[in-house]
XYZ file of C-alpha atoms in Angstrom:
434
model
C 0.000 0.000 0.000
C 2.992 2.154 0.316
C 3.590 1.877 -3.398
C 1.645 2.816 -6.599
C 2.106 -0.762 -7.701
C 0.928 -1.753 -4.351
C -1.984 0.105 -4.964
C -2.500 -0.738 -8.948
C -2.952 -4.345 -7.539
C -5.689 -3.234 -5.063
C -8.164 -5.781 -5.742
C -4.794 -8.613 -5.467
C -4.315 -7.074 -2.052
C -7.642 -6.843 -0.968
C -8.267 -10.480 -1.508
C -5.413 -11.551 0.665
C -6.542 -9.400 3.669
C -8.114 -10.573 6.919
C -11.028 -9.302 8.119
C -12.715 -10.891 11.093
C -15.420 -10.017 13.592
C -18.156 -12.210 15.586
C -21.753 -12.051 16.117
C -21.522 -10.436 19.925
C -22.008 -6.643 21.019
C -19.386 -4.470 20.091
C -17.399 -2.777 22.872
C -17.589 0.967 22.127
C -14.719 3.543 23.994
C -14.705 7.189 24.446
C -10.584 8.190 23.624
C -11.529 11.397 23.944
C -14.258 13.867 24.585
C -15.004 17.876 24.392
C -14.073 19.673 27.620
C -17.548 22.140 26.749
C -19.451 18.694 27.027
C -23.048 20.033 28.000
C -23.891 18.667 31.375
C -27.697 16.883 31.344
C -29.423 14.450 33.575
C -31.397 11.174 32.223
C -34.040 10.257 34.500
C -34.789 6.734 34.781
C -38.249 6.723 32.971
C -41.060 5.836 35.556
C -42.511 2.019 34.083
C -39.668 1.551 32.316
C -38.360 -1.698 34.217
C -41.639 -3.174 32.955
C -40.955 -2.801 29.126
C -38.874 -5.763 27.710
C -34.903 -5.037 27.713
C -32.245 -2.306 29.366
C -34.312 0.226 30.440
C -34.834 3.362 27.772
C -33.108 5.780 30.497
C -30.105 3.439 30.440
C -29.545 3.024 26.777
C -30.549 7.223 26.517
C -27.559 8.021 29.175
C -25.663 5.482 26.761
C -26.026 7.417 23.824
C -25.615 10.692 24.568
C -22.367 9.911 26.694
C -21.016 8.629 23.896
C -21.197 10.833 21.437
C -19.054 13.123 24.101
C -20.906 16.028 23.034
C -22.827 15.559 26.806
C -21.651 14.743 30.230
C -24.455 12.871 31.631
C -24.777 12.977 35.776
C -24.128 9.212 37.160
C -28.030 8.023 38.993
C -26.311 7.596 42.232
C -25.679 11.381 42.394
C -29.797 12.628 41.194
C -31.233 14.390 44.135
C -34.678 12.818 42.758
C -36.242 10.715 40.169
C -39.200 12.812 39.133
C -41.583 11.417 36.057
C -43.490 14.759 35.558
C -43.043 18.306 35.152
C -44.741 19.295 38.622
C -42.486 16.536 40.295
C -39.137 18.728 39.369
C -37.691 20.054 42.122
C -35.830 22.857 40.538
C -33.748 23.720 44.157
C -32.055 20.602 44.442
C -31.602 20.071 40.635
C -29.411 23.486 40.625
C -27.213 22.000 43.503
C -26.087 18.899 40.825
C -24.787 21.566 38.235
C -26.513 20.116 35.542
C -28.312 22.604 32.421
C -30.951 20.213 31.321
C -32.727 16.998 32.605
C -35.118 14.932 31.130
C -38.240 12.891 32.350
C -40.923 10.702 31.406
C -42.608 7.585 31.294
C -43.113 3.980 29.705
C -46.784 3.484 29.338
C -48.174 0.462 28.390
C -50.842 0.821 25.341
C -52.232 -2.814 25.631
C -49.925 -6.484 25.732
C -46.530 -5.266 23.280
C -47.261 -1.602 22.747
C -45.672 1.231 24.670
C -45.678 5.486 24.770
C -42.553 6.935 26.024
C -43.268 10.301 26.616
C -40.607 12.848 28.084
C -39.751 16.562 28.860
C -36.451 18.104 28.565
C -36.384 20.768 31.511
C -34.448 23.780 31.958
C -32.993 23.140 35.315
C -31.253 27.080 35.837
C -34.461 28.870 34.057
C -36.875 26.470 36.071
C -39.077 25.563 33.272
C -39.982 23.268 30.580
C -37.742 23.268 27.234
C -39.704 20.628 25.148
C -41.947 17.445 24.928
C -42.027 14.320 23.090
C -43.637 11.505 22.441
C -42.147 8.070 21.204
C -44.527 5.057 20.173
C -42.479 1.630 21.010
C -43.643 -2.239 20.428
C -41.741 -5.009 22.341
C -39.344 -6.042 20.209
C -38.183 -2.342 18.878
C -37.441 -0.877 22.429
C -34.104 -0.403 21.567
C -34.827 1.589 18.812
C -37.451 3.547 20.527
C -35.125 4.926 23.124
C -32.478 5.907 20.471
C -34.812 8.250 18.826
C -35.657 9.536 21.939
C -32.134 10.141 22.334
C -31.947 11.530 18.824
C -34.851 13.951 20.001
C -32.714 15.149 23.361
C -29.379 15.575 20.556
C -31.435 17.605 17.885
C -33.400 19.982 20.401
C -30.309 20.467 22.495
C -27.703 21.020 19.864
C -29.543 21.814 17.104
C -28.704 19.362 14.438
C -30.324 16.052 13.871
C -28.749 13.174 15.718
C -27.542 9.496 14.497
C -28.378 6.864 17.337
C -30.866 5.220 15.541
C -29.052 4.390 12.624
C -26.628 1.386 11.790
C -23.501 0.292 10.574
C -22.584 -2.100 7.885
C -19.225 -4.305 8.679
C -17.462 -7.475 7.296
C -15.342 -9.424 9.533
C -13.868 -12.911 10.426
C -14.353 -14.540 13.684
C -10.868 -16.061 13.393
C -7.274 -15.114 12.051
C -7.037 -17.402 9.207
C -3.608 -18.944 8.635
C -2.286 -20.457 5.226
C -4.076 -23.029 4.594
C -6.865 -23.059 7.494
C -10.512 -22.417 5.978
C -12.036 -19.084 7.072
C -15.243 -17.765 7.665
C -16.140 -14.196 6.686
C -19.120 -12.418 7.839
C -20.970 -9.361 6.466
C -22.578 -7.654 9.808
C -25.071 -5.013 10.654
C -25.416 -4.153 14.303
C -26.971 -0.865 15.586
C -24.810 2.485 15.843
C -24.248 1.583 19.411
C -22.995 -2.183 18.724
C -25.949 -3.653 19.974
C -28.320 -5.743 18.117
C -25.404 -7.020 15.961
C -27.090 -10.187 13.402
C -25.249 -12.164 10.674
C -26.360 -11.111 7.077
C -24.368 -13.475 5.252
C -21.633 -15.978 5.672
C -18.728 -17.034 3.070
C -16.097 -19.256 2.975
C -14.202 -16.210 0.971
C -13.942 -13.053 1.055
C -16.533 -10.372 1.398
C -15.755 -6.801 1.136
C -17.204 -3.076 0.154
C -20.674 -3.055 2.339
C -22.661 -0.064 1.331
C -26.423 0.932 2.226
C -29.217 1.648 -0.080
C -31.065 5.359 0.135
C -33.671 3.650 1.757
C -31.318 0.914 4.083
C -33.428 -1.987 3.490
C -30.824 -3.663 0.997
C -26.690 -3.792 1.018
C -24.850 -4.021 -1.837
C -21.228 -5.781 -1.753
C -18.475 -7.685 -3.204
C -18.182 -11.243 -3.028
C -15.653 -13.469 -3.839
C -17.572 -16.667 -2.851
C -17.422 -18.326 -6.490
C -13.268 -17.475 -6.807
C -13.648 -14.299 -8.557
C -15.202 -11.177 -7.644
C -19.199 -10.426 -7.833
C -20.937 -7.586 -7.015
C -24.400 -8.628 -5.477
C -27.585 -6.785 -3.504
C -29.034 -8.450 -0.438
C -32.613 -7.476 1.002
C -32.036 -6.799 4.710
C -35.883 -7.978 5.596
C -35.990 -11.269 3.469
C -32.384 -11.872 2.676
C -33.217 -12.308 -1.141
C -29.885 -11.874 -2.895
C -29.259 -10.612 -6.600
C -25.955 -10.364 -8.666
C -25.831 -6.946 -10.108
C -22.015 -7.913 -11.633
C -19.902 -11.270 -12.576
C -17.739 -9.793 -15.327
C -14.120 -11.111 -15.832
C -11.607 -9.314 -13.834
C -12.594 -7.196 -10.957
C -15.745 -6.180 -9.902
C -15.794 -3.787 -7.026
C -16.169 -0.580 -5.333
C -20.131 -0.348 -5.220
C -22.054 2.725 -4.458
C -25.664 3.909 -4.943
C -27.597 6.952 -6.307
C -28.880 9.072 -3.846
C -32.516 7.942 -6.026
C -31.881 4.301 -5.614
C -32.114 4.021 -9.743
C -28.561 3.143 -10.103
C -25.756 2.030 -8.906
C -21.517 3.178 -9.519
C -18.982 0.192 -9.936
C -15.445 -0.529 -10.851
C -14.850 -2.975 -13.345
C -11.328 -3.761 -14.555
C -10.528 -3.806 -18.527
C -7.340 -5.903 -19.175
C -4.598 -3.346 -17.180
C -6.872 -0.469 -16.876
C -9.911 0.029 -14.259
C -12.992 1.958 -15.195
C -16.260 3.197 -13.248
C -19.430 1.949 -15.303
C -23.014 2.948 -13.893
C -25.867 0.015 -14.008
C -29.429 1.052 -14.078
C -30.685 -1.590 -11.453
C -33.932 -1.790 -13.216
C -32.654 -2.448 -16.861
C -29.128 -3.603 -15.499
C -27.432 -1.909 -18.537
C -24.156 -0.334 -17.839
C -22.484 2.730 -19.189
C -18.448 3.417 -18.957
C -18.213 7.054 -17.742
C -14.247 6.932 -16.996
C -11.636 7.103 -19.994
C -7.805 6.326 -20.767
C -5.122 4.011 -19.417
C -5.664 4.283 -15.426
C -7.259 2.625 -12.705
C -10.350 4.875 -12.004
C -12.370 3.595 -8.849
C -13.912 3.767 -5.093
C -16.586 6.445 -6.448
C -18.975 7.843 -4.681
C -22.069 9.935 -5.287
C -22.949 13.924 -4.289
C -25.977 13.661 -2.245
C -27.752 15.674 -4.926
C -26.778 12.791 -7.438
C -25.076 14.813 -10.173
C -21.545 14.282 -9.573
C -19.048 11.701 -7.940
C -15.456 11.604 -6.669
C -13.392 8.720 -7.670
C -9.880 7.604 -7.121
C -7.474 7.444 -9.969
C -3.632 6.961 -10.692
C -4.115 8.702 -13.989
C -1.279 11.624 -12.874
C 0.683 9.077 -11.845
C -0.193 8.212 -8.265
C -3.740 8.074 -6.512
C -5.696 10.766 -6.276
C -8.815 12.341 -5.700
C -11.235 13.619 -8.927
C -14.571 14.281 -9.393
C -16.771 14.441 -12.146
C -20.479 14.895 -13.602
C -22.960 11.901 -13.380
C -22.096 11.708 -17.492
C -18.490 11.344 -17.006
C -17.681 15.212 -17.759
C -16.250 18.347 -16.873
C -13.637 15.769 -14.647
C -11.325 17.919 -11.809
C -8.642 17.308 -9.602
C -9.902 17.967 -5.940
C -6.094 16.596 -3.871
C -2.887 18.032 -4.191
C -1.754 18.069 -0.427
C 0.118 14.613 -0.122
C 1.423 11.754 -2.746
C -1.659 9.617 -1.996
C -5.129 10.244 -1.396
C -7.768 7.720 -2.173
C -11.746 6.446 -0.740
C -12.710 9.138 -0.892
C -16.672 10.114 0.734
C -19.173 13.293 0.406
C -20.109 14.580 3.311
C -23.711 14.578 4.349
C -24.358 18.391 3.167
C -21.890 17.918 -0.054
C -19.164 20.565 1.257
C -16.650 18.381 2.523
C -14.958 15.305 1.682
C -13.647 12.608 4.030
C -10.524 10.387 2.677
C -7.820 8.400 3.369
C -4.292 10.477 3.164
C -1.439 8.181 2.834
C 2.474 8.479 2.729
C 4.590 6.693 4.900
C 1.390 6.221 7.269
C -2.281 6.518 6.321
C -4.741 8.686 8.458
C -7.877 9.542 8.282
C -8.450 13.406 6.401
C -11.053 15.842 5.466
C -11.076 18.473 2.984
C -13.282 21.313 2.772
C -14.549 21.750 -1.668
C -14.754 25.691 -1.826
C -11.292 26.449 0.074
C -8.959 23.216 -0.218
C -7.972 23.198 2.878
C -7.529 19.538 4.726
C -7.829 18.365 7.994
C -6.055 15.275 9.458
C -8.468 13.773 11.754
C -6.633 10.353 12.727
C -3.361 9.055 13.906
C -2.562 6.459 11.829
C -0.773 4.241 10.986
C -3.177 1.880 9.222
C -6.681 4.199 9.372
C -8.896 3.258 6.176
C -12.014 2.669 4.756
C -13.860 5.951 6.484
C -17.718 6.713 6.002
C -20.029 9.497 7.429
C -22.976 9.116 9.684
C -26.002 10.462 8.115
C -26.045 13.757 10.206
C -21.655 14.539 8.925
C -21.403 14.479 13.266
C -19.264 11.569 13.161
C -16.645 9.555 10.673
C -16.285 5.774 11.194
C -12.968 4.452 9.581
C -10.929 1.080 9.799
C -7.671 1.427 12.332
C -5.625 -0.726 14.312
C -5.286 -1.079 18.222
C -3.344 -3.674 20.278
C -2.348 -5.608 17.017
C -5.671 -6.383 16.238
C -7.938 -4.307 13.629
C -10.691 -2.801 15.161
C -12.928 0.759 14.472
C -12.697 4.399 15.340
C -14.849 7.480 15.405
C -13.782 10.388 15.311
C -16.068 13.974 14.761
C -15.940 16.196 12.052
C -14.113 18.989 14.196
C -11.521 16.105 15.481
C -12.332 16.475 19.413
C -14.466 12.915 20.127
C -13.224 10.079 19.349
C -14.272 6.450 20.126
C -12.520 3.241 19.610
C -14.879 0.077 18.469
C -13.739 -3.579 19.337
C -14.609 -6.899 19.128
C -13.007 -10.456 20.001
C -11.093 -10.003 16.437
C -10.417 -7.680 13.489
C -13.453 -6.055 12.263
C -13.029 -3.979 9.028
C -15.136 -2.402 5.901
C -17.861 -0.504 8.015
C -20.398 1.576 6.348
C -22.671 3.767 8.296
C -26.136 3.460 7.086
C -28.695 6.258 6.000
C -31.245 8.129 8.776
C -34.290 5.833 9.320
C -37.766 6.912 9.206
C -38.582 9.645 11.313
């Protein structure tokens, strides 16, 4: 990887590497946090131990800790544990040094439904800030309380947040040695770890997990039948379709923003091109040109242009280019390597991996140029944005085992995510349903 003929061989090398995790919870670590963390208290939820699973106020105080944007005040050290509004006593709140606190309730609405309804209070102005109501069945309580905890994120910072989302990751529950069969698995778990379920299981490689618009399917590369495929799996019935079995490689999917088509890499005797496939038709149109290896795009979140990696000025680099294949730019200059490259959310930024003799994790603002190293290297890869641009996921290494990071946008959280093994290729997936 340290070399452009390293990197011309990319789908060589990506065959040969490892790329385990397991079916358990993730373990998820704050590295570091904002000092300016806004201080808030999570009530435990009166009925809550009745609902099925960790109670919402649990899971809440969970989320919101995490994202080190908030420091949440331990249960131990509440002066109460009020349900209601007129049960706030607004004295002994201001002694704890917390700015907000919220309450509520688990209601049951007959044998597996539940309301959690909540108020975020003002504990120095001594007054209400905001309501909410959250309808919940038994088996989605998890998912309940993290969009109650998106609702505390978005009405106390002001942008919408990502707990109820997931993320996409391939893995192998074992180190396989030469010779020794191996077992790769293509994951989805919850943003928080939990919830984590096997989508598919291969014998070979599996690599390049990314989310439809809508995140009911996945779309990835398989190497199951000795060569590479690109397929799409339904999440809901598990129905699987191969969108590409060409000769040579296949890789590097990505959808539309519209769900209509679908950007891949597909190699032409030395040279690599990206072709678009109308998923509906499945024709395919070559929008790259010339004698380079042109691939890892990625689509604007208004669907008319993509970035793309390509070795065409003689090492990697970052380009983008209309949806047609025209008016094609340069976007990196800073640094002899720059490739995987990812639009942010809002379509200002970009978020790739800057390499030279160590690869980290960068961002570059479009209108100015300027970049932003985000990570510490050595190995940081593969990085994709949560749906809200808060957060970056990205492939690192810790401890001699490969394992997941976040870090924000402005570089001052980060979180390290581990498992019993390496776990690699995550991909966060779109917002669900409000």
């Amino acid at each position: 990887m340290s070399t452009v003929k390293q990197w011309t061989a990319w789908a060589a090398l990506l065959l040969l590497m490892s790329m385990p995790v397991f079916g358990e919870p993730l373990r998820i670590e704050i590295t570091e946090g904002v000092s300016s963390a806004l201080p808030i208290a999570i009530v435990p939820f009166a009925g809550a131990a009745q609902a099925p699973g960790a109670p919402v106020h649990s899971i809440v105080d969970a989320d919101l800790s995490r994202s080190g944007r908030f420091d949440t005040l331990p249960t131990g050290e509440m002066p109460q544990q009020p349900s209601s509004l007129d049960q706030v006593n607004f004295a002994a709140w201001r002694t704890t040094g917390v700015t907000y606190a919220a309450v509520g309730q688990v209601i049951p609405q007959g044998s597996s439904s539940y309301m959690i309804r909540f108020l975020i209070v003002d504990v120095p102005r001594g007054q209400q800030l905001a309501a909410f109501q959250v309808p919940a069945s038994a088996d989605d309580m998890r998912s309940a309380a993290h969009r109650v905890s998106d609702l505390i994120y978005e009405q106390l910072l002001g942008e919408r947040g990502a707990f109820n989302t997931r993320i996409a990751y391939v893995s192998v529950p074992n180190r396989p040695r030469v010779g020794q069969p191996s077992e790769y698995l293509l994951m989805v778990s919850d943003a928080d770890g939990e919830n984590s379920r096997t989508v598919l299981k291969s014998k070979e490689p599996l690599m390049s997990p990314v989310w439809s618009p809508d995140g009911r399917q996945l779309a990835y590369v398989s190497f199951e039948t000795g060569r590479s495929q690109i397929f799409s799996q339904d999440l809901a019935t598990g129905k699987r379709r191969v969108l590409s079995s060409k000769p040579g490689i296949n890789g590097a999917p990505s959808w539309s923003p519209d769900g209509r088509s679908i950007a891949i890499a597909l190699s032409d005797g030395p040279n690599t091109h990206i072709h678009l496939m109308d998923l509906e038709s499945g024709s395919l149109r070559q929008i790259t040109q010339g004698a380079a290896i042109n691939t890892e795009p990625d689509w604007s979140p208004d669907g008319t242009k993509l970035l793309f990696t390509s070795d065409r000025g003689g090492r990697p680099q970052i380009y983008e280019m209309n949806r047609d294949g025209g008016q094609v730019r340069r976007l990196t200059y800073q640094g002899s390597y720059n490739a995987r490259a990812r639009y942010s959310p809002d379509g200002k930024s970009i978020v790739m991996v800057q390499g030279g003799s160590s690869f980290r994790i960068a961002i570059q603002d479009l209108q100015s140029g300027t970049v932003r190293v985000l990570s510490q290297g050595p190995e940081d890869e593969s990085p994709s944005f949560a749906p809200n641009g808060a957060m970056i996921i990205y492939a690192s290494q810790y401890g001699g085992n490969g394992v997941l990071s976040t870090v924000s946008f402005d570089g001052k959280v980060r979180q390290r995510v581990a498992g019993r093994g390496d776990i690699r290729e995550a991909a966060w997936s779109p917002f669900r349903p409000r």
